[in-house]
Tab-separated table of C-alpha atoms in Angstrom:
chain	number	residue	atom	x	y	z
Z	1	MET	CA	87.579	29.238	15.050
Z	2	LEU	CA	86.300	30.687	18.338
Z	3	LYS	CA	84.909	29.332	21.596
Z	4	SER	CA	83.164	30.842	24.606
Z	5	VAL	CA	83.491	29.894	28.255
Z	6	ILE	CA	80.827	30.971	30.741
Z	7	LEU	CA	81.771	30.766	34.434
Z	8	ILE	CA	78.625	29.787	36.337
Z	9	GLY	CA	79.976	29.373	39.905
Z	10	GLY	CA	78.349	26.891	42.253
Z	11	PRO	CA	75.919	26.357	45.116
Z	12	GLN	CA	78.131	28.103	47.700
Z	13	LYS	CA	77.960	31.155	45.450
Z	14	GLY	CA	74.733	33.078	44.910
Z	15	THR	CA	74.055	33.272	48.658
Z	16	ARG	CA	72.889	36.886	48.237
Z	17	PHE	CA	70.337	35.486	45.818
Z	18	ARG	CA	68.575	33.399	48.415
Z	19	PRO	CA	65.792	32.274	48.825
Z	20	LEU	CA	65.469	32.235	45.019
Z	21	SER	CA	68.646	30.180	44.466
Z	22	PHE	CA	67.226	27.381	46.686
Z	23	GLU	CA	64.930	26.326	43.830
Z	24	VAL	CA	67.025	26.872	40.746
Z	25	PRO	CA	70.774	27.428	40.169
Z	26	LYS	CA	71.281	31.200	40.068
Z	27	PRO	CA	72.508	31.239	36.409
Z	28	LEU	CA	69.157	29.737	35.347
Z	29	PHE	CA	67.014	32.294	37.190
Z	30	PRO	CA	64.694	33.946	34.637
Z	31	VAL	CA	65.590	37.546	33.808
Z	32	ALA	CA	63.287	39.264	31.277
Z	33	GLY	CA	61.500	35.964	30.701
Z	34	VAL	CA	64.475	33.722	29.848
Z	35	PRO	CA	67.216	32.112	31.995
Z	36	MET	CA	70.037	34.534	32.853
Z	37	LEU	CA	72.501	32.333	30.908
Z	38	GLN	CA	70.405	32.381	27.745
Z	39	HIS	CA	71.256	36.038	27.128
Z	40	HIS	CA	74.964	35.049	27.056
Z	41	VAL	CA	74.378	31.978	24.876
Z	42	GLU	CA	72.265	33.914	22.332
Z	43	GLU	CA	74.961	36.536	21.817
Z	44	CYS	CA	77.760	33.936	21.609
Z	45	ALA	CA	75.814	31.963	18.995
Z	46	LYS	CA	75.551	35.090	16.791
Z	47	VAL	CA	79.354	35.454	16.516
Z	48	PRO	CA	80.593	34.050	13.168
Z	49	ASN	CA	82.871	31.003	13.491
Z	50	MET	CA	81.780	30.298	17.107
Z	51	LYS	CA	82.079	26.517	17.449
Z	52	GLU	CA	81.344	25.690	21.080
Z	53	ILE	CA	80.183	27.126	24.387
Z	54	LEU	CA	81.596	25.612	27.590
Z	55	LEU	CA	79.962	26.179	30.980
Z	56	ILE	CA	82.387	25.814	33.902
Z	57	GLY	CA	81.205	25.582	37.508
Z	58	PHE	CA	80.925	23.327	40.527
Z	59	TYR	CA	77.189	22.612	40.532
Z	60	GLN	CA	76.385	18.911	40.552
Z	61	PRO	CA	74.938	18.141	37.105
Z	62	ASN	CA	71.209	18.582	37.615
Z	63	GLU	CA	67.993	18.249	35.666
Z	64	GLU	CA	67.461	21.992	35.171
Z	65	LEU	CA	70.979	22.522	33.788
Z	66	THR	CA	70.721	19.513	31.468
Z	67	ARG	CA	67.301	20.650	30.219
Z	68	PHE	CA	68.556	24.188	29.607
Z	69	MET	CA	71.613	22.957	27.693
Z	70	SER	CA	69.700	20.583	25.429
Z	71	SER	CA	67.000	23.148	24.558
Z	72	ALA	CA	69.607	25.897	23.972
Z	73	GLN	CA	71.664	23.583	21.729
Z	74	GLN	CA	68.616	22.893	19.584
Z	75	GLU	CA	67.489	26.520	19.467
Z	76	PHE	CA	70.880	28.119	18.742
Z	77	LYS	CA	72.436	25.222	16.757
Z	78	ILE	CA	75.686	25.280	18.727
Z	79	SER	CA	77.480	22.731	20.916
Z	80	ILE	CA	77.114	23.479	24.669
Z	81	ARG	CA	78.922	21.393	27.290
Z	82	TYR	CA	79.149	21.587	31.071
Z	83	LEU	CA	82.528	21.001	32.749
Z	84	GLN	CA	82.268	20.421	36.483
Z	85	GLU	CA	85.084	21.559	38.781
Z	86	TYR	CA	85.880	19.252	41.712
Z	87	ALA	CA	86.091	22.334	43.991
Z	88	ALA	CA	85.880	26.106	43.642
Z	89	LEU	CA	89.074	26.794	41.683
Z	90	GLY	CA	88.613	30.543	41.130
Z	91	THR	CA	88.021	32.368	37.852
Z	92	GLY	CA	91.516	31.527	36.548
Z	93	GLY	CA	91.851	28.086	38.159
Z	94	GLY	CA	88.682	26.752	36.507
Z	95	ILE	CA	89.742	27.622	32.977
Z	96	TYR	CA	93.312	26.403	33.636
Z	97	HIS	CA	92.017	23.057	34.940
Z	98	PHE	CA	90.005	22.581	31.713
Z	99	ARG	CA	92.575	24.142	29.362
Z	100	ASP	CA	92.775	21.002	27.187
Z	101	GLN	CA	89.016	21.057	26.607
Z	102	ILE	CA	89.094	24.783	25.789
Z	103	LEU	CA	92.027	24.403	23.384
Z	104	SER	CA	90.789	21.224	21.651
Z	105	GLY	CA	90.110	21.918	17.992
Z	106	GLY	CA	92.619	24.787	18.043
Z	107	PRO	CA	90.596	27.990	18.620
Z	108	GLU	CA	92.590	31.130	17.785
Z	109	ALA	CA	90.781	32.994	20.583
Z	110	PHE	CA	88.050	32.454	23.166
Z	111	PHE	CA	85.723	34.589	25.254
Z	112	ILE	CA	85.437	34.207	29.026
Z	113	MET	CA	82.360	35.662	30.705
Z	114	ASN	CA	80.833	35.610	34.159
Z	115	ALA	CA	77.262	34.312	34.262
Z	116	ASP	CA	76.030	36.979	36.670
Z	117	VAL	CA	76.412	39.996	34.409
Z	118	CYS	CA	73.761	41.684	32.309
Z	119	SER	CA	75.217	43.177	29.141
Z	120	GLU	CA	74.745	43.849	25.451
Z	121	PHE	CA	77.769	41.523	24.991
Z	122	PRO	CA	79.630	43.474	22.255
Z	123	LEU	CA	81.609	40.358	21.263
Z	124	PRO	CA	82.188	41.165	17.534
Z	125	GLU	CA	83.358	44.654	18.560
Z	126	MET	CA	85.857	43.104	21.011
Z	127	LEU	CA	87.217	40.870	18.220
Z	128	ASN	CA	87.680	43.854	15.873
Z	129	PHE	CA	89.251	45.851	18.701
Z	130	GLN	CA	91.732	43.016	19.368
Z	131	LYS	CA	92.766	42.966	15.691
Z	132	GLU	CA	93.373	46.726	15.741
Z	133	HIS	CA	95.223	46.914	19.089
Z	134	GLY	CA	98.489	45.375	20.103
Z	135	GLU	CA	99.688	42.081	18.662
Z	136	SER	CA	97.366	39.272	17.665
Z	137	SER	CA	98.201	37.605	21.001
Z	138	SER	CA	96.956	40.500	23.169
Z	139	PHE	CA	94.116	40.054	25.665
Z	140	VAL	CA	91.032	42.278	25.921
Z	141	ILE	CA	88.945	43.209	28.973
Z	142	LEU	CA	85.488	44.719	28.463
Z	143	GLY	CA	85.304	47.893	30.553
Z	144	THR	CA	82.687	50.536	31.285
Z	145	THR	CA	82.604	53.839	33.167
Z	146	ALA	CA	81.326	54.021	36.756
Z	147	ASN	CA	81.125	56.998	39.090
Z	148	ARG	CA	84.069	57.677	41.424
Z	149	LYS	CA	82.494	56.304	44.595
Z	150	GLN	CA	81.075	53.105	43.101
Z	151	SER	CA	84.148	52.288	41.015
Z	152	MET	CA	85.848	51.103	44.224
Z	153	ASN	CA	83.403	48.141	44.410
Z	154	TYR	CA	84.800	46.725	41.155
Z	155	GLY	CA	88.087	45.928	39.448
Z	156	CYS	CA	89.551	49.297	38.368
Z	157	ILE	CA	91.507	49.796	35.147
Z	158	VAL	CA	94.006	52.583	34.430
Z	159	GLU	CA	94.472	52.822	30.647
Z	160	ASN	CA	96.775	54.570	28.216
Z	161	GLN	CA	94.232	56.865	26.564
Z	162	GLN	CA	95.950	56.747	23.162
Z	163	THR	CA	96.456	52.977	22.859
Z	164	ASN	CA	93.848	51.643	25.385
Z	165	GLU	CA	96.550	49.482	26.947
Z	166	VAL	CA	95.885	48.544	30.589
Z	167	LEU	CA	98.679	50.155	32.596
Z	168	HIS	CA	97.443	49.289	36.072
Z	169	TYR	CA	94.741	46.963	37.428
Z	170	VAL	CA	93.440	46.907	41.022
Z	171	GLU	CA	90.575	44.719	42.237
Z	172	LYS	CA	88.208	46.624	44.602
Z	173	PRO	CA	90.700	49.298	45.713
Z	174	SER	CA	90.279	51.055	49.062
Z	175	THR	CA	90.828	54.501	47.497
Z	176	PHE	CA	89.917	55.911	44.085
Z	177	VAL	CA	92.069	54.513	41.262
Z	178	SER	CA	90.058	54.916	38.049
Z	179	ASP	CA	86.454	55.242	36.912
Z	180	ILE	CA	86.901	52.509	34.271
Z	181	ILE	CA	85.693	49.209	35.706
Z	182	ASN	CA	85.994	45.567	34.683
Z	183	CYS	CA	82.751	44.132	33.208
Z	184	GLY	CA	83.683	40.458	33.737
Z	185	ILE	CA	83.823	39.698	29.985
Z	186	TYR	CA	87.213	38.921	28.400
Z	187	LEU	CA	88.721	37.919	25.068
Z	188	PHE	CA	91.832	35.724	25.404
Z	189	THR	CA	94.197	33.875	23.095
Z	190	PRO	CA	95.639	30.456	24.084
Z	191	GLU	CA	98.766	32.282	25.340
Z	192	ILE	CA	96.856	33.264	28.519
Z	193	PHE	CA	97.457	29.719	29.837
Z	194	GLN	CA	101.216	30.356	29.997
Z	195	HIS	CA	100.537	33.246	32.379
Z	196	ILE	CA	98.018	31.272	34.468
Z	197	GLY	CA	100.421	28.294	34.452
Z	198	ALA	CA	103.223	30.434	35.885
Z	199	VAL	CA	100.960	31.498	38.791
Z	200	PHE	CA	99.867	27.870	39.263
Z	201	GLN	CA	103.506	26.679	39.508
Z	202	LYS	CA	104.355	29.422	41.973
Z	203	ASN	CA	101.317	28.512	44.100
Z	204	GLN	CA	102.382	24.867	44.129
Z	205	GLN	CA	105.888	25.783	45.272
Z	206	ASP	CA	104.443	28.045	47.978
Z	207	MET	CA	102.218	25.183	49.012
Z	208	LEU	CA	105.203	22.881	49.429
Z	209	LEU	CA	106.705	25.570	51.632
Z	210	GLU	CA	103.304	25.753	53.399
Z	211	LEU	CA	102.938	29.424	52.573
Z	212	PHE	CA	99.839	28.916	50.533
Z	213	ILE	CA	96.648	27.104	51.442
Z	214	THR	CA	94.493	27.181	48.311
Z	215	LEU	CA	95.138	26.450	44.653
Z	216	ALA	CA	92.333	28.775	43.513
Z	217	ILE	CA	93.604	31.250	40.920
Z	218	ARG	CA	91.736	34.495	40.391
Z	219	LEU	CA	92.031	36.048	36.945
Z	220	GLU	CA	91.529	39.517	38.340
Z	221	GLN	CA	93.955	39.658	41.287
Z	222	ASP	CA	96.513	37.065	40.171
Z	223	ILE	CA	96.664	37.490	36.383
Z	224	PHE	CA	95.503	40.967	35.335
Z	225	THR	CA	97.462	42.758	38.057
Z	226	ALA	CA	100.662	41.076	36.805
Z	227	LEU	CA	99.911	41.567	33.074
Z	228	ALA	CA	99.067	45.285	33.384
Z	229	GLY	CA	101.717	47.563	31.887
Z	230	GLN	CA	103.371	44.784	29.852
Z	231	GLY	CA	101.776	45.638	26.503
Z	232	LYS	CA	99.649	42.482	26.637
Z	233	LEU	CA	96.362	43.646	28.130
Z	234	TYR	CA	93.925	46.129	26.553
Z	235	VAL	CA	90.527	47.515	27.565
Z	236	TYR	CA	87.593	47.928	25.185
Z	237	LYS	CA	85.192	50.448	26.717
Z	238	THR	CA	81.490	50.011	26.013
Z	239	PRO	CA	78.920	52.785	26.431
Z	240	ALA	CA	76.132	50.149	26.284
Z	241	ILE	CA	74.105	48.662	29.142
Z	242	TRP	CA	75.912	46.700	31.836
Z	243	SER	CA	75.043	45.584	35.359
Z	244	GLN	CA	76.014	42.874	37.816
Z	245	ILE	CA	73.307	40.479	38.988
Z	246	LYS	CA	74.436	39.724	42.536
Z	247	SER	CA	71.200	40.126	44.488
Z	248	ALA	CA	67.509	39.625	43.784
Z	249	GLY	CA	67.052	43.411	43.601
Z	250	SER	CA	69.628	43.635	40.827
Z	251	ALA	CA	67.697	40.922	38.890
Z	252	ILE	CA	64.727	43.303	38.586
Z	253	TYR	CA	67.032	46.072	37.356
Z	254	ALA	CA	68.715	43.695	34.857
Z	255	SER	CA	65.257	42.618	33.709
Z	256	ARG	CA	64.462	46.267	32.963
Z	257	LEU	CA	67.665	46.678	30.911
Z	258	TYR	CA	67.022	43.507	28.895
Z	259	LEU	CA	63.321	44.288	28.300
Z	260	ASN	CA	64.381	47.668	26.938
Z	261	GLN	CA	66.931	45.906	24.734
Z	262	TYR	CA	64.183	43.661	23.296
Z	263	HIS	CA	62.910	46.583	21.179
Z	264	LYS	CA	66.060	46.020	19.085
Z	265	THR	CA	66.764	42.322	19.580
Z	266	HIS	CA	63.431	40.540	20.252
Z	267	PRO	CA	60.394	42.782	19.668
Z	268	GLU	CA	58.253	39.593	19.564
Z	269	ARG	CA	58.953	39.049	23.287
Z	270	LEU	CA	57.320	42.355	24.318
Z	271	ALA	CA	53.595	42.370	25.107
Z	272	THR	CA	51.353	44.910	23.375
Z	273	ASN	CA	47.899	46.292	24.134
Z	274	LYS	CA	45.385	44.032	22.377
Z	275	GLU	CA	41.614	43.849	22.299
Z	276	GLY	CA	40.525	41.626	25.206
Z	277	GLY	CA	44.011	41.587	26.751
Z	278	PRO	CA	45.394	43.277	29.896
Z	279	ARG	CA	46.490	46.931	29.826
Z	280	ILE	CA	50.225	47.109	29.138
Z	281	SER	CA	52.247	50.115	30.223
Z	282	GLY	CA	55.925	50.176	29.177
Z	283	ASN	CA	58.012	47.031	28.611
Z	284	VAL	CA	56.351	43.782	29.673
Z	285	TYR	CA	57.140	40.133	28.906
Z	286	ILE	CA	54.251	37.652	29.215
Z	287	HIS	CA	54.734	33.927	28.668
Z	288	PRO	CA	52.110	32.580	26.232
Z	289	THR	CA	50.835	30.083	28.850
Z	290	ALA	CA	49.969	32.810	31.406
Z	291	ASN	CA	46.274	33.478	32.051
Z	292	ILE	CA	45.639	37.194	32.613
Z	293	ASP	CA	42.351	38.989	33.188
Z	294	PRO	CA	41.795	41.837	30.703
Z	295	THR	CA	41.175	44.315	33.569
Z	296	ALA	CA	44.706	43.803	34.986
Z	297	VAL	CA	47.307	46.561	34.481
Z	298	LEU	CA	50.915	45.438	33.968
Z	299	GLY	CA	54.155	47.389	33.652
Z	300	PRO	CA	56.513	48.970	33.282
Z	301	ASN	CA	59.280	46.364	33.708
Z	302	VAL	CA	57.243	43.260	34.438
Z	303	SER	CA	57.938	39.695	33.394
Z	304	ILE	CA	55.312	36.994	33.816
Z	305	GLY	CA	56.402	33.328	33.774
Z	306	THR	CA	54.772	30.099	32.598
Z	307	GLY	CA	51.299	29.207	33.837
Z	308	VAL	CA	50.861	32.359	35.958
Z	309	THR	CA	47.264	33.366	36.780
Z	310	ILE	CA	46.422	37.040	37.243
Z	311	GLY	CA	42.912	38.019	38.387
Z	312	ALA	CA	40.666	41.023	37.773
Z	313	GLY	CA	41.928	44.513	38.598
Z	314	VAL	CA	45.434	43.347	39.577
Z	315	ARG	CA	48.250	45.921	39.341
Z	316	VAL	CA	51.847	44.737	38.771
Z	317	ARG	CA	54.826	47.053	38.354
Z	318	GLU	CA	58.650	46.563	38.365
Z	319	SER	CA	58.304	42.871	39.284
Z	320	ILE	CA	59.138	39.325	38.224
Z	321	ILE	CA	56.311	36.806	38.632
Z	322	LEU	CA	57.672	33.241	38.446
Z	323	HIS	CA	55.913	30.227	37.001
Z	324	GLY	CA	52.720	28.898	38.511
Z	325	ALA	CA	52.118	31.939	40.757
Z	326	THR	CA	48.566	33.235	41.305
Z	327	LEU	CA	47.713	36.902	41.891
Z	328	GLN	CA	44.088	37.042	42.994
Z	329	ASP	CA	41.629	39.842	42.155
Z	330	HIS	CA	42.637	43.435	42.967
Z	331	SER	CA	45.988	42.503	44.510
Z	332	CYS	CA	48.855	44.952	44.005
Z	333	VAL	CA	52.476	43.877	43.445
Z	334	LEU	CA	55.210	46.541	43.219
Z	335	ASN	CA	59.033	46.062	43.196
Z	336	CYS	CA	58.735	42.423	44.052
Z	337	ILE	CA	59.757	38.906	42.991
Z	338	VAL	CA	56.897	36.446	43.474
Z	339	GLY	CA	58.247	32.893	43.780
Z	340	TRP	CA	57.185	29.742	41.977
Z	341	ASP	CA	53.622	28.537	42.772
Z	342	SER	CA	53.027	31.312	45.328
Z	343	THR	CA	49.597	32.846	45.881
Z	344	ILE	CA	48.711	36.441	46.732
Z	345	GLY	CA	45.181	36.881	48.122
Z	346	LYS	CA	42.495	39.354	47.046
Z	347	TRP	CA	43.153	43.039	47.785
Z	348	ALA	CA	46.572	42.184	49.280
Z	349	ARG	CA	49.466	44.561	48.664
Z	350	VAL	CA	53.019	43.227	48.308
Z	351	GLU	CA	55.564	45.979	47.894
Z	352	GLY	CA	59.324	46.538	48.052
Z	353	THR	CA	61.731	49.450	47.759
Z	354	PRO	CA	63.656	49.559	44.482
Z	355	SER	CA	67.451	49.493	44.755
Z	356	ASP	CA	67.960	51.314	41.449
Z	357	PRO	CA	71.059	53.313	40.516
Z	358	ASN	CA	70.775	57.097	40.740
Z	359	PRO	CA	68.780	58.070	37.595
Z	360	ASN	CA	70.489	61.486	37.455
Z	361	ASP	CA	73.979	60.001	37.159
Z	362	PRO	CA	74.633	58.390	33.747
Z	363	TYR	CA	77.555	56.378	35.211
Z	364	ALA	CA	75.783	55.138	38.353
Z	365	LYS	CA	75.682	51.367	38.860
Z	366	ILE	CA	73.445	49.343	41.136
Z	367	ASP	CA	74.795	49.152	44.710
Z	368	SER	CA	75.178	45.656	46.129
Z	369	GLU	CA	73.380	46.510	49.347
Z	370	THR	CA	74.126	44.649	52.544
Z	371	LEU	CA	71.109	42.839	53.947
Z	372	PHE	CA	71.322	44.685	57.278
Z	373	ARG	CA	72.311	48.236	58.122
Z	374	ASP	CA	72.614	49.442	61.740
Z	375	GLY	CA	70.988	46.231	62.961
Z	376	GLU	CA	67.912	46.688	60.759
Z	377	LEU	CA	66.900	45.058	57.491
Z	378	THR	CA	67.821	47.402	54.626
Z	379	PRO	CA	64.613	48.323	52.752
Z	380	SER	CA	64.832	46.522	49.422
Z	381	ILE	CA	62.605	44.637	47.047
Z	382	THR	CA	60.183	42.134	48.573
Z	383	ILE	CA	60.929	38.491	47.753
Z	384	LEU	CA	58.475	35.632	48.180
Z	385	GLY	CA	60.130	32.205	48.008
Z	386	CYS	CA	58.347	29.318	46.311
Z	387	ASN	CA	54.909	28.126	47.537
Z	388	VAL	CA	54.269	31.138	49.770
Z	389	THR	CA	50.652	32.038	50.527
Z	390	ILE	CA	49.703	35.646	51.314
Z	391	PRO	CA	46.148	35.978	52.703
Z	392	ALA	CA	43.573	38.492	51.472
Z	393	GLU	CA	43.748	42.155	52.534
Z	394	VAL	CA	47.214	42.205	54.119
Z	395	ILE	CA	50.281	44.316	53.360
Z	396	ILE	CA	53.772	42.823	52.998
Z	397	LEU	CA	56.393	45.579	52.809
Z	398	ASN	CA	60.192	45.319	52.221
Z	399	SER	CA	60.267	41.722	53.443
Z	400	ILE	CA	61.838	38.412	52.461
Z	401	VAL	CA	59.586	35.375	52.898
Z	402	LEU	CA	61.238	31.963	52.822
Z	403	PRO	CA	59.648	29.083	50.874
Z	404	TYR	CA	56.514	27.174	51.974
Z	405	LYS	CA	55.174	29.839	54.355
Z	406	ASP	CA	51.465	30.518	54.897
Z	407	LEU	CA	51.266	34.044	56.317
Z	408	ASN	CA	48.285	35.152	58.384
Z	409	ARG	CA	48.933	38.882	58.904
Z	410	SER	CA	50.819	41.913	57.564
Z	411	PHE	CA	54.612	42.241	57.848
Z	412	LYS	CA	57.034	45.121	57.342
Z	413	ASN	CA	60.872	45.080	57.085
Z	414	GLN	CA	61.227	41.446	58.143
Z	415	ILE	CA	62.780	38.176	57.070
Z	416	ILE	CA	60.063	35.615	57.667
Z	417	LEU	CA	61.638	32.253	58.417
């Protein structure tokens, strides 16, 4: 029997995702038309013998989370429970705190995955890899290849090329260590809790000696670094899609990866050119409740949420339009996230700068850009929070507009509070 644990973080996390995370917990933000978490849940539910999915985080239980869990349980016919941490306990501390819940029923192994990654989730391949490598009690990290410069923004893995054993693990090194990076998806056996327990005991002793302030345990720095080179930890390298979803800009990129994936996994989710429908170019997801004028042109990489209204002659490209938004006639939306119930006036242009990886480098990943560089706002995608109104015939460029704003003129490279 198997289980999966998805680490969803909490409200103090996802700050780079603001203002979008004000309205909905970041793990439930729609990417390629469905909540970010649903991509994880779908893949977990496909694994034979998967009995339960546990979500661990420190969000207060809320309506959106409860609604998502009940609809996902019905759709994927699998038990999903939410376990709330009393504080941020770290990636290792959270699973250690709930170890009894994870081990109840006696799973022989369980997956741990971070909610903010976009992946093909090669879970069956990781299980086969674990059977073929090391003992049955070995642990597996999903890895992928990054370029030299960007690898230093991630956990870096030095492997034995014959056996794939992890010889050395460094989280975000200051100099180049390896181009194999940690994807934030792991396969563990119950034995992992002995290793986390040892760190927990040491932390408690240090705390008594007042050397240590927090009981948070990080899998990456505290556990993997110690396990590397002991014949316990292996890396399964995937050539498939993978990206982090840390910022709003990376959500548009993740949306593109998932929409492309839909050709294989969910062709029914991709819009097609139909008589009397809008012109579709490339991969586009349109919710059935959206109302779109047939003269609109959508795509590539566009997802349209529930109850969206799109007028005549509208052009949308590389964007996510969230539920209830209205794009009036002849408006143009490029590289942008349009928030819930926002309105863009006629002939208005709302445009951002894509923060895509270098298309000429097969190993390039998306950079987690800082908001400001040299005292100026870094040009990135434009984000409209919920209930924003953009008047007719204005241009909004590379800007972030907080919720409930009625703009009356054009803006460029600004955060509009």
